[in-house]
Short mmCIF file of C-alpha atoms in Angstrom, two decimals:
data_model
loop_
_atom_site.label_atom_id
_atom_site.label_comp_id
_atom_site.label_asym_id
_atom_site.label_seq_id
_atom_site.Cartn_x
_atom_site.Cartn_y
_atom_site.Cartn_z
CA MET A 16 -6.87 -30.19 23.29
CA ASN A 17 -6.80 -30.83 19.59
CA GLU A 18 -9.74 -28.58 18.80
CA LEU A 19 -11.31 -27.85 15.47
CA VAL A 20 -10.31 -24.40 14.14
CA LEU A 21 -11.79 -24.58 10.64
CA LYS A 22 -14.57 -26.54 9.03
CA ILE A 23 -15.20 -26.32 5.27
CA ARG A 24 -18.15 -28.18 3.70
CA ASN A 25 -18.99 -28.64 0.00
CA ILE A 26 -17.56 -25.35 -1.19
CA ASP A 27 -17.71 -24.24 -4.87
CA VAL A 28 -15.89 -21.12 -6.08
CA ALA A 29 -16.19 -19.58 -9.56
CA TYR A 30 -14.51 -16.69 -11.37
CA ASP A 31 -16.33 -15.32 -14.42
CA ASN A 32 -18.63 -18.37 -14.59
CA GLN A 33 -15.63 -20.73 -14.46
CA LEU A 34 -15.52 -23.18 -11.63
CA VAL A 35 -12.14 -22.85 -9.92
CA LEU A 36 -12.86 -25.03 -6.89
CA THR A 37 -15.57 -27.62 -6.57
CA ASP A 38 -16.88 -29.65 -3.67
CA ILE A 39 -14.13 -28.77 -1.24
CA ASN A 40 -14.21 -30.31 2.23
CA LEU A 41 -11.57 -29.72 4.86
CA ASP A 42 -11.21 -29.84 8.65
CA ILE A 43 -8.29 -28.18 10.35
CA ARG A 44 -7.43 -28.80 14.00
CA THR A 45 -5.09 -26.96 16.36
CA HIS A 46 -2.21 -29.38 16.03
CA ASP A 47 -2.47 -29.85 12.27
CA PHE A 48 0.48 -28.97 10.12
CA ILE A 49 -0.75 -29.18 6.55
CA ALA A 50 0.89 -28.63 3.22
CA LEU A 51 -1.46 -27.34 0.55
CA ILE A 52 0.01 -28.43 -2.77
CA GLY A 53 -1.14 -28.40 -6.36
CA PRO A 54 -0.29 -26.99 -9.77
CA ASN A 55 -0.30 -23.28 -10.56
CA GLY A 56 -3.83 -22.24 -11.40
CA GLY A 57 -5.17 -25.20 -9.47
CA GLY A 58 -6.93 -22.97 -6.97
CA LYS A 59 -4.52 -22.92 -4.02
CA THR A 60 -4.58 -19.15 -3.61
CA THR A 61 -8.32 -19.05 -4.15
CA LEU A 62 -8.82 -21.58 -1.38
CA LEU A 63 -6.63 -19.43 0.90
CA LYS A 64 -8.80 -16.44 0.12
CA VAL A 65 -11.88 -18.38 0.95
CA ILE A 66 -10.32 -19.48 4.25
CA MET A 67 -9.46 -15.86 5.05
CA ARG A 68 -12.98 -14.85 3.99
CA ILE A 69 -11.83 -12.44 1.28
CA ILE A 70 -13.76 -14.41 -1.36
CA LYS A 71 -17.31 -15.66 -0.80
CA PRO A 72 -17.90 -19.17 -2.15
CA LEU A 73 -20.72 -19.83 -4.62
CA GLN A 74 -22.10 -22.39 -2.24
CA GLY A 75 -21.12 -24.44 0.74
CA THR A 76 -20.24 -23.42 4.28
CA ILE A 77 -17.13 -22.29 6.06
CA GLU A 78 -16.83 -22.00 9.82
CA HIS A 79 -13.99 -20.79 12.02
CA PHE A 80 -13.68 -21.79 15.66
CA GLN A 81 -11.77 -20.49 18.66
CA ASN A 82 -11.63 -22.52 21.90
CA GLY A 83 -14.25 -24.81 20.40
CA LYS A 84 -16.74 -21.99 19.79
CA PRO A 85 -17.66 -20.71 16.34
CA ILE A 86 -16.36 -17.14 15.67
CA LYS A 87 -17.33 -14.61 13.06
CA ILE A 88 -13.94 -12.95 12.53
CA PRO A 89 -11.36 -15.68 12.05
CA SER A 90 -8.04 -15.28 13.88
CA ILE A 91 -5.60 -16.02 11.08
CA GLY A 92 -1.94 -15.10 10.67
CA TYR A 93 -1.14 -14.65 7.01
CA LEU A 94 2.29 -14.63 5.32
CA PRO A 95 1.68 -13.57 1.68
CA GLN A 96 4.00 -14.07 -1.24
CA THR A 97 6.59 -11.30 -1.43
CA ASN A 98 5.65 -9.72 -4.72
CA HIS A 99 2.53 -7.94 -3.36
CA PHE A 100 4.14 -4.87 -1.84
CA ASP A 101 6.53 -2.14 -2.75
CA SER A 102 9.89 -2.80 -1.11
CA ARG A 103 10.82 0.92 -1.31
CA PHE A 104 7.80 1.99 0.73
CA PRO A 105 8.92 4.24 3.65
CA ILE A 106 7.91 2.05 6.59
CA SER A 107 9.92 0.60 9.48
CA VAL A 108 10.19 -3.04 10.52
CA GLU A 109 8.39 -2.21 13.76
CA GLU A 110 5.41 -0.73 11.98
CA VAL A 111 5.12 -3.66 9.59
CA VAL A 112 5.21 -6.20 12.41
CA LEU A 113 2.69 -4.21 14.50
CA SER A 114 0.35 -4.13 11.51
CA GLY A 115 -0.31 -7.79 12.20
CA LEU A 116 -2.47 -6.45 15.05
CA MET A 117 -4.52 -4.27 12.72
CA SER A 118 -7.82 -5.90 13.47
CA GLU A 119 -7.29 -5.83 17.22
CA VAL A 120 -7.00 -2.07 17.58
CA ASN A 121 -9.60 0.59 16.82
CA ILE A 122 -9.83 2.48 13.58
CA PHE A 123 -7.40 5.14 14.75
CA ARG A 124 -4.71 2.43 15.14
CA ALA A 125 -3.40 3.43 18.54
CA TYR A 126 -1.42 0.51 19.89
CA LYS A 127 -1.50 -0.24 23.60
CA PRO A 128 1.36 -1.29 25.92
CA LYS A 129 0.35 -4.97 25.67
CA HIS A 130 0.76 -4.73 21.88
CA TYR A 131 4.28 -3.41 22.28
CA LYS A 132 5.01 -6.33 24.62
CA GLN A 133 3.74 -8.71 21.95
CA LEU A 134 5.98 -6.87 19.46
CA ASP A 135 9.08 -7.43 21.63
CA GLU A 136 8.31 -11.12 22.02
CA THR A 137 7.69 -11.62 18.33
CA LEU A 138 10.84 -9.77 17.28
CA GLN A 139 12.86 -11.96 19.65
CA ARG A 140 11.29 -15.15 18.38
CA THR A 141 12.01 -14.33 14.71
CA LYS A 142 15.49 -12.88 15.62
CA ILE A 143 15.00 -9.45 14.11
CA GLU A 144 15.25 -7.25 17.23
CA SER A 145 18.30 -5.47 15.84
CA LEU A 146 16.34 -4.46 12.76
CA ARG A 147 13.30 -2.94 14.49
CA LYS A 148 13.94 0.68 13.58
CA LYS A 149 15.22 -0.05 10.06
CA SER A 150 13.27 0.80 6.99
CA ILE A 151 12.22 -2.28 5.02
CA GLY A 152 13.95 -1.01 1.88
CA LYS A 153 17.27 -1.71 3.61
CA LEU A 154 16.64 -5.38 4.37
CA SER A 155 17.85 -8.47 2.54
CA GLY A 156 15.35 -10.94 1.09
CA GLY A 157 15.77 -13.34 4.03
CA GLN A 158 15.34 -10.58 6.63
CA MET A 159 12.25 -9.40 4.81
CA ARG A 160 10.70 -12.88 5.13
CA ARG A 161 11.37 -12.86 8.86
CA VAL A 162 9.62 -9.52 9.17
CA PHE A 163 6.56 -10.81 7.37
CA LEU A 164 6.61 -14.01 9.43
CA ALA A 165 6.72 -11.82 12.54
CA ARG A 166 3.74 -9.81 11.26
CA ALA A 167 1.81 -13.04 10.69
CA ILE A 168 2.37 -14.47 14.18
CA ILE A 169 2.27 -11.36 16.40
CA SER A 170 -1.48 -11.69 16.99
CA LYS A 171 -1.07 -15.31 18.21
CA PRO A 172 -3.62 -16.56 15.69
CA THR A 173 -5.38 -19.93 15.87
CA LEU A 174 -4.41 -20.63 12.27
CA LEU A 175 -1.21 -19.61 10.50
CA VAL A 176 -1.32 -19.50 6.71
CA LEU A 177 1.88 -19.26 4.69
CA ASP A 178 1.74 -18.70 0.95
CA GLU A 179 4.87 -20.07 -0.75
CA PRO A 180 7.26 -19.35 2.11
CA ASN A 181 10.09 -21.10 0.26
CA THR A 182 10.49 -18.43 -2.40
CA PHE A 183 13.36 -16.01 -1.92
CA ILE A 184 14.79 -17.56 1.27
CA ASP A 185 18.15 -19.12 1.85
CA THR A 186 18.43 -22.70 3.13
CA ARG A 187 19.65 -21.54 6.51
CA PHE A 188 16.54 -19.51 7.14
CA GLU A 189 14.44 -22.29 5.69
CA ASN A 190 15.55 -24.71 8.40
CA GLU A 191 15.06 -22.05 11.02
CA LEU A 192 11.63 -21.26 9.60
CA TYR A 193 10.54 -24.88 10.03
CA ASN A 194 11.93 -24.88 13.58
CA ILE A 195 9.90 -21.81 14.40
CA LEU A 196 6.84 -23.30 12.75
CA GLN A 197 7.15 -26.54 14.71
CA GLU A 198 7.35 -24.52 17.91
CA LEU A 199 4.28 -22.47 16.90
CA ASN A 200 2.41 -25.63 15.92
CA LYS A 201 2.10 -26.53 19.61
CA LYS A 202 -0.37 -23.67 19.91
CA MET A 203 -1.76 -23.08 16.45
CA ALA A 204 -2.60 -24.92 13.25
CA VAL A 205 -0.22 -24.30 10.36
CA LEU A 206 -1.18 -24.37 6.69
CA ILE A 207 1.67 -24.04 4.14
CA VAL A 208 0.99 -23.44 0.43
CA SER A 209 3.71 -24.67 -1.85
CA HIS A 210 4.30 -25.93 -5.34
CA ASP A 211 7.67 -27.21 -4.31
CA VAL A 212 6.49 -30.42 -2.67
CA GLY A 213 9.90 -31.87 -2.00
CA THR A 214 11.06 -29.53 0.73
CA VAL A 215 7.69 -29.18 2.36
CA VAL A 216 6.77 -32.83 2.57
CA SER A 217 9.44 -33.81 5.10
CA HIS A 218 8.25 -31.17 7.60
CA VAL A 219 4.48 -31.41 7.62
CA LYS A 220 2.07 -33.84 9.20
CA SER A 221 -0.39 -34.09 6.34
CA ILE A 222 -0.93 -33.01 2.74
CA ALA A 223 -3.91 -31.52 0.96
CA CYS A 224 -3.72 -31.61 -2.82
CA VAL A 225 -5.73 -28.94 -4.65
CA ASN A 226 -6.56 -29.06 -8.33
CA ARG A 227 -10.14 -27.90 -8.63
CA LYS A 228 -10.87 -30.69 -6.15
CA LEU A 229 -9.18 -31.32 -2.84
CA HIS A 230 -7.61 -34.60 -1.82
CA TYR A 231 -6.54 -34.89 1.79
CA HIS A 232 -3.78 -37.26 2.87
CA PRO A 233 -3.58 -37.68 6.62
CA ALA A 234 -0.01 -38.86 6.47
CA ASN A 235 2.79 -37.05 4.67
CA GLU A 236 3.57 -39.76 2.20
CA VAL A 237 3.77 -38.88 -1.40
CA THR A 238 5.28 -40.09 -4.67
CA GLN A 239 5.38 -38.70 -8.16
CA GLU A 240 3.21 -41.47 -9.58
CA LEU A 241 0.56 -40.87 -7.04
CA LEU A 242 0.43 -37.17 -7.64
CA ASN A 243 0.09 -37.74 -11.37
CA ALA A 244 -2.59 -40.33 -10.90
CA TYR A 245 -4.79 -38.04 -8.80
CA ASP A 246 -4.95 -34.81 -10.80
CA CYS A 247 -1.99 -33.24 -9.07
CA PRO A 248 0.39 -32.65 -11.96
CA ILE A 249 3.26 -31.15 -9.99
CA ASP A 250 6.91 -31.99 -9.97
CA LEU A 251 8.41 -33.71 -7.02
CA ILE A 252 11.86 -32.18 -6.78
CA THR A 253 13.98 -32.46 -3.73
CA HIS A 254 17.48 -31.67 -2.68
CA GLY A 255 19.25 -34.11 -0.36
CA LYS A 256 17.15 -36.81 1.27
CA LEU A 257 14.05 -37.82 -0.61
CA PRO A 258 10.95 -38.68 1.35
CA HIS A 259 10.22 -42.40 0.97
CA ARG A 260 6.60 -42.65 1.92
CA VAL A 261 3.54 -43.61 -0.03
CA LEU A 262 0.03 -42.24 0.45
CA ASN A 263 -3.07 -44.30 0.43
CA THR A 264 -5.03 -44.06 -2.81
CA HIS A 265 -8.04 -41.72 -2.99
CA LYS A 266 -11.42 -43.32 -2.49
CA MET B 6 17.24 42.70 0.95
CA SER B 7 15.19 45.74 1.91
CA GLU B 8 13.53 45.45 -1.47
CA ILE B 9 12.32 41.97 -0.51
CA LEU B 10 11.16 43.10 2.95
CA GLN B 11 9.23 45.90 1.34
CA LEU B 12 7.16 43.30 -0.48
CA PHE B 13 5.53 42.35 2.81
CA GLN B 14 3.79 45.73 2.91
CA TYR B 15 1.60 44.65 0.06
CA ASP B 16 -1.54 42.70 0.79
CA PHE B 17 -1.25 40.71 -2.42
CA PHE B 18 2.19 39.52 -1.38
CA ILE B 19 1.07 38.50 2.11
CA ASN B 20 -1.81 36.64 0.52
CA ALA B 21 0.65 34.91 -1.79
CA VAL B 22 2.82 33.84 1.17
CA ILE B 23 -0.18 32.41 3.02
CA ALA B 24 -1.26 30.66 -0.17
CA ALA B 25 2.24 29.22 -0.54
CA LEU B 26 2.13 27.88 3.01
CA LEU B 27 -1.34 26.27 2.51
CA THR B 28 -0.22 24.84 -0.81
CA SER B 29 2.90 23.38 0.79
CA ILE B 30 0.86 21.68 3.49
CA THR B 31 -1.75 20.15 1.20
CA CYS B 32 0.80 19.12 -1.45
CA GLY B 33 3.20 17.81 1.22
CA ILE B 34 0.56 15.51 2.66
CA ILE B 35 -1.18 14.31 -0.52
CA GLY B 36 2.05 14.22 -2.50
CA THR B 37 3.56 11.82 0.04
CA TYR B 38 0.52 9.57 -0.36
CA ILE B 39 0.58 9.53 -4.15
CA VAL B 40 4.36 9.07 -4.38
CA THR B 41 4.55 6.20 -1.94
CA ARG B 42 1.44 4.51 -3.31
CA ARG B 43 2.80 5.07 -6.83
CA ILE B 44 -0.32 6.76 -8.20
CA VAL B 45 1.44 9.82 -9.63
CA PHE B 46 0.11 9.00 -13.09
CA ILE B 47 -3.44 8.74 -11.78
CA SER B 48 -3.00 12.14 -10.17
CA GLY B 49 -1.77 13.55 -13.47
CA GLY B 50 -4.93 12.27 -15.12
CA ILE B 51 -7.19 13.83 -12.47
CA THR B 52 -5.33 17.15 -12.74
CA HIS B 53 -5.83 17.45 -16.47
CA ALA B 54 -9.33 16.06 -16.42
CA SER B 55 -10.37 18.84 -14.06
CA PHE B 56 -9.75 21.34 -16.87
CA GLY B 57 -13.01 20.02 -18.33
CA GLY B 58 -14.71 21.26 -15.16
CA ILE B 59 -13.19 24.73 -15.60
CA GLY B 60 -14.59 24.89 -19.14
CA ILE B 61 -18.04 23.75 -18.03
CA GLY B 62 -17.95 26.26 -15.17
CA TYR B 63 -17.30 29.10 -17.60
CA TYR B 64 -19.99 27.97 -19.97
CA LEU B 65 -22.62 27.69 -17.23
CA GLY B 66 -21.52 30.92 -15.65
CA ILE B 67 -20.58 29.38 -12.28
CA ASN B 68 -17.22 29.59 -10.50
CA PRO B 69 -14.76 27.57 -12.66
CA VAL B 70 -12.92 26.32 -9.57
CA PHE B 71 -16.19 24.85 -8.30
CA GLY B 72 -16.69 23.21 -11.69
CA ALA B 73 -13.18 21.83 -11.55
CA ALA B 74 -13.76 20.44 -8.04
CA VAL B 75 -16.93 18.57 -9.03
CA PHE B 76 -15.43 17.32 -12.28
CA GLY B 77 -12.09 16.42 -10.67
CA VAL B 78 -13.68 14.41 -7.86
CA LEU B 79 -16.01 12.59 -10.27
CA SER B 80 -13.17 11.68 -12.60
CA ALA B 81 -11.01 10.56 -9.67
CA LEU B 82 -13.75 8.27 -8.40
CA GLY B 83 -14.27 7.12 -11.99
CA ILE B 84 -10.64 6.17 -12.44
CA GLU B 85 -10.56 4.33 -9.09
CA TYR B 86 -13.74 2.47 -10.09
CA LEU B 87 -12.66 1.68 -13.63
CA SER B 88 -9.29 0.31 -12.59
CA LYS B 89 -10.72 -1.84 -9.80
CA LYS B 90 -14.01 -3.17 -11.10
CA THR B 91 -13.63 -3.44 -14.85
CA LYS B 92 -11.14 -4.95 -17.20
CA VAL B 93 -10.05 -1.67 -18.78
CA ARG B 94 -6.28 -1.22 -18.42
CA GLU B 95 -5.72 1.36 -15.75
CA ASP B 96 -3.12 3.42 -17.59
CA SER B 97 -5.19 3.46 -20.78
CA ALA B 98 -8.25 4.58 -18.81
CA ILE B 99 -6.26 7.40 -17.26
CA ALA B 100 -4.81 8.58 -20.59
CA MET B 101 -8.34 8.65 -22.06
CA LEU B 102 -9.75 10.71 -19.20
CA TRP B 103 -6.65 12.93 -19.19
CA SER B 104 -7.17 14.12 -22.76
CA PHE B 105 -10.97 13.96 -22.62
CA GLY B 106 -11.02 16.49 -19.78
CA MET B 107 -8.71 18.83 -21.66
CA ALA B 108 -10.78 18.52 -24.86
CA LEU B 109 -14.01 19.19 -22.98
CA GLY B 110 -12.50 22.25 -21.37
CA ILE B 111 -11.37 23.70 -24.66
CA ILE B 112 -14.73 23.04 -26.34
CA PHE B 113 -16.78 24.67 -23.60
CA ILE B 114 -14.52 27.72 -23.32
CA PHE B 115 -14.77 28.08 -27.10
CA LEU B 116 -18.58 27.84 -26.93
CA THR B 117 -18.81 30.38 -24.13
CA PRO B 118 -20.13 33.60 -25.71
CA GLY B 119 -18.35 36.89 -25.23
CA TYR B 120 -14.95 37.61 -23.77
CA ALA B 121 -12.59 34.60 -23.82
CA PRO B 122 -11.15 34.12 -20.31
CA ASN B 123 -7.41 34.18 -19.77
CA MET B 124 -6.52 30.49 -19.76
CA THR B 125 -2.97 30.99 -18.59
CA THR B 126 -4.29 31.61 -15.04
CA TYR B 127 -5.52 28.02 -14.92
CA LEU B 128 -2.71 26.44 -16.91
CA PHE B 129 0.18 28.11 -15.10
CA GLY B 130 -1.47 29.54 -11.96
CA SER B 131 -1.16 33.01 -10.52
CA ILE B 132 -0.29 33.02 -6.89
CA LEU B 133 -0.01 36.82 -6.81
CA THR B 134 -3.70 37.32 -7.54
CA VAL B 135 -5.04 34.94 -4.86
CA SER B 136 -7.93 36.63 -3.08
CA ALA B 137 -8.92 36.54 0.58
CA GLU B 138 -11.89 34.36 -0.40
CA ASP B 139 -9.55 31.88 -2.11
CA LEU B 140 -7.49 31.76 1.07
CA TRP B 141 -10.48 30.94 3.23
CA PHE B 142 -11.41 28.12 0.87
CA MET B 143 -7.85 26.79 0.88
CA GLY B 144 -7.56 27.17 4.63
CA ILE B 145 -10.69 25.20 5.44
CA PHE B 146 -9.66 22.47 3.01
CA THR B 147 -6.17 22.31 4.56
CA VAL B 148 -7.62 21.86 8.05
CA LEU B 149 -9.98 19.09 6.86
CA LEU B 150 -7.09 17.30 5.13
CA MET B 151 -4.79 17.59 8.11
CA LEU B 152 -7.53 16.31 10.42
CA PHE B 153 -8.19 13.27 8.20
CA PHE B 154 -4.51 12.34 8.01
CA ALA B 155 -3.91 12.95 11.74
CA LEU B 156 -6.80 10.68 12.65
CA PHE B 157 -6.23 7.88 10.13
CA TYR B 158 -2.53 8.14 9.36
CA ARG B 159 -1.74 4.53 10.31
CA THR B 160 -4.70 3.11 8.39
CA ILE B 161 -3.79 5.20 5.34
CA MET B 162 -0.12 4.20 5.52
CA LEU B 163 -0.85 0.49 6.00
CA ILE B 164 -3.37 0.40 3.11
CA ALA B 165 -0.89 2.22 0.87
CA PHE B 166 1.85 -0.21 1.88
CA ASP B 167 0.05 -3.49 1.48
CA GLU B 168 -3.54 -3.30 0.33
CA GLU B 169 -3.95 -7.06 0.06
CA TYR B 170 -2.88 -7.62 3.62
CA ALA B 171 -5.12 -4.85 4.92
CA ARG B 172 -8.01 -6.58 3.21
CA THR B 173 -7.28 -9.82 5.06
CA HIS B 174 -7.70 -7.80 8.24
CA ARG B 175 -11.05 -6.40 7.14
CA MET B 176 -9.78 -2.82 6.90
CA PRO B 177 -12.11 -0.49 5.02
CA VAL B 178 -9.72 -0.51 2.08
CA ASN B 179 -12.19 0.60 -0.58
CA THR B 180 -13.77 3.37 1.47
CA ILE B 181 -10.38 4.82 2.49
CA SER B 182 -9.10 4.58 -1.12
CA TYR B 183 -12.16 6.42 -2.48
CA ILE B 184 -11.90 9.12 0.16
CA LEU B 185 -8.20 9.58 -0.50
CA ILE B 186 -8.57 9.79 -4.28
CA ALA B 187 -11.24 12.43 -3.74
CA TYR B 188 -8.81 14.29 -1.50
CA VAL B 189 -6.17 14.01 -4.25
CA ALA B 190 -8.61 15.58 -6.71
CA LEU B 191 -9.53 18.40 -4.32
CA THR B 192 -5.87 19.11 -3.50
CA VAL B 193 -5.18 19.41 -7.19
CA VAL B 194 -8.12 21.77 -7.75
CA VAL B 195 -7.33 23.95 -4.73
CA ASN B 196 -3.77 24.38 -5.97
CA ILE B 197 -4.59 25.00 -9.61
CA ARG B 198 -5.22 28.62 -8.56
CA VAL B 199 -1.66 28.81 -7.21
CA VAL B 200 0.58 26.94 -9.65
CA GLY B 201 -1.73 25.84 -12.44
CA ILE B 202 -2.79 22.58 -13.98
CA ILE B 203 0.48 21.96 -15.77
CA LEU B 204 2.73 22.57 -12.77
CA VAL B 205 0.76 21.20 -9.83
CA LEU B 206 2.02 17.69 -10.40
CA SER B 207 5.58 18.72 -9.70
CA LEU B 208 4.56 20.28 -6.36
CA LEU B 209 3.11 16.89 -5.48
CA THR B 210 6.27 14.98 -6.38
CA ILE B 211 9.51 17.03 -6.27
CA PRO B 212 9.43 17.91 -2.56
CA GLN B 213 8.72 14.27 -1.70
CA THR B 214 11.56 13.04 -3.91
CA ILE B 215 13.95 15.46 -2.22
CA ALA B 216 12.67 14.47 1.27
CA ASN B 217 13.06 10.80 0.39
CA LEU B 218 16.78 11.35 -0.17
CA PHE B 219 17.16 12.19 3.50
CA THR B 220 14.59 10.02 5.25
CA ASP B 221 12.57 6.89 4.68
CA LYS B 222 9.87 7.39 7.31
CA PHE B 223 6.34 8.15 6.07
CA THR B 224 5.60 10.95 8.58
CA LYS B 225 9.04 12.49 8.19
CA ILE B 226 8.62 12.60 4.43
CA ILE B 227 5.36 14.52 4.92
CA PHE B 228 6.85 17.14 7.28
CA LEU B 229 10.06 17.54 5.31
CA SER B 230 8.16 17.89 1.99
CA ILE B 231 5.99 20.65 3.51
CA ALA B 232 9.15 22.49 4.59
CA ILE B 233 10.86 22.00 1.25
CA ALA B 234 7.78 23.02 -0.73
CA PHE B 235 7.30 26.16 1.39
CA PHE B 236 10.97 27.18 1.01
CA GLY B 237 10.81 26.55 -2.72
CA ALA B 238 7.58 28.50 -3.05
CA LEU B 239 8.90 31.49 -1.15
CA THR B 240 12.17 31.55 -3.04
CA GLY B 241 10.31 31.11 -6.32
CA LEU B 242 7.91 33.91 -5.38
CA VAL B 243 10.72 36.38 -4.58
CA SER B 244 12.66 35.47 -7.70
CA ALA B 245 9.50 35.88 -9.75
CA TYR B 246 9.28 39.41 -8.44
CA LEU B 247 13.00 40.20 -8.83
CA PHE B 248 13.40 38.88 -12.34
CA ASN B 249 9.84 39.64 -13.48
CA ILE B 250 8.99 36.04 -14.53
CA PRO B 251 5.80 34.00 -13.99
CA SER B 252 5.63 32.81 -10.34
CA GLY B 253 4.34 29.25 -10.92
CA ALA B 254 7.15 28.45 -13.28
CA SER B 255 9.81 30.00 -11.07
CA ILE B 256 8.60 28.01 -8.07
CA ILE B 257 8.97 24.73 -9.98
CA PHE B 258 12.31 25.88 -11.33
CA VAL B 259 13.62 26.52 -7.82
CA LEU B 260 12.35 23.12 -6.64
CA VAL B 261 14.16 21.31 -9.43
CA LEU B 262 17.32 23.21 -8.61
CA MET B 263 16.89 22.20 -4.94
CA PHE B 264 16.59 18.58 -6.03
CA GLY B 265 19.86 18.78 -8.04
CA PHE B 266 21.57 20.40 -5.09
CA ALA B 267 20.29 17.86 -2.56
CA ARG B 268 21.18 14.96 -4.83
CA THR B 269 24.74 16.22 -5.13
CA ILE B 270 25.09 16.70 -1.37
CA VAL B 271 23.83 13.17 -0.70
CA ALA B 272 26.20 11.75 -3.36
CA ILE B 273 29.19 13.52 -1.81
CA PHE B 274 28.17 12.48 1.68
CA ASN B 275 27.83 8.90 0.64
CA ARG B 276 31.21 8.88 -1.05
CA ASN B 277 32.88 10.39 2.02
CA ARG B 278 31.21 7.81 4.24
CA LYS B 279 32.35 5.03 1.94
CA ASN B 280 35.93 6.36 2.06
CA TYR B 281 35.71 6.60 5.81
CA LEU B 282 34.38 3.09 6.13
CA ASN B 283 37.07 1.76 3.83
CA LYS B 284 39.83 3.34 5.89
CA HIS B 285 38.57 2.10 9.22
#
């Protein structure tokens, strides 16, 4: 059951002749719940773009799989950081969530009854049914995050990618978010990008640390010393209970 | 009143009303796109750059509107390309093209031998002298524009809303953006005849701003802007006749008055609603 959904081998990425990522290897399986951590400018977002096939790597291979078979167009749900769009844009919650099905409908974007069924389910799951007709300009920050989470999961992707989901959300929604993610993780792989290691660590199953290179830790055990020692200069800040686990050293 | 009705006996006035309708439709659609995508400044650049095309048209002895169309589309595609692919700051690139187009226009008109054409037609428009040929040109363009938006409205809206996300879904973001910016240029050029280079930008933004006070749905803003623009154009046209003032300017004047009026109504309505909510 725990099938491979993504296979990355020896990938190098460069911007303007500067190597941003080098020799990246990563396997992601259906039941994986991975935190992608690393300093700002370390290449987290670049790696995401490679995974979503927006950026072509300089060399190396990347393969997506669905039901064990390699597929050309990856089925990925994507929750971007909030600052990419105009919050005053005249568009309703419904339209935004439906746009998660963009690549499934034809170029004229006519949605079919089954898509509206998926919409109802997704709105229910993310608890935003009452907002469906509202314009996004009228939502609070937390509600907005739910809308974008709904957009990311409506297509039932094999891999869900969340870019810094912790920004702009309240603690109540944060707990709820992780509950939803754990539920989703039964059917899809989840990859969370975060520079705030503390809160993420206690929820995920494994950690990948990106700073030009990628170090993968199969267990979610991490300490400040270890991060410093292995080119991951990020701060380990937590509120409340601190994770007390230690990762194995890199080979 | 009978004085106004009498106006409809004249062909030139009927032509002007048809032109006003076509202008409202094209500006209503394209204006909603540029306002929501926040590319009003880009559109301003294209508008003024197209003056260069008018000058070249005169110099070469071809139809100046045709010159403006070619020049406008090329500069639109140029701005889109410069801002995406190179490291030139987008607003600086636009400002450069903006004044370059105007300069080029002035130089070529100056170099054109013989009678100097009346520039005010192009700067301020003259809806009352629109010919039947102009109307055919405008009509065909309006149909093409409506067709494009009717077919691809969702794609257009979703790309305008969140380009980055559309890219992750392999939407033809670049192709659609280039086509749309070309449509913006052509809309501007088609309407230069009616309201002029200096005033066309307000026809692309004021109706949308008014519509946005009452609705925040993309399609509703389009339809409401068309209605508002048409009402403003008709009222402006009639007042231009009654008070003997230039029509382009009076249309814009009416639109700004409408905005002030609408804003006041919305403010009063909101206050009443607040009072009502506070009491209950």
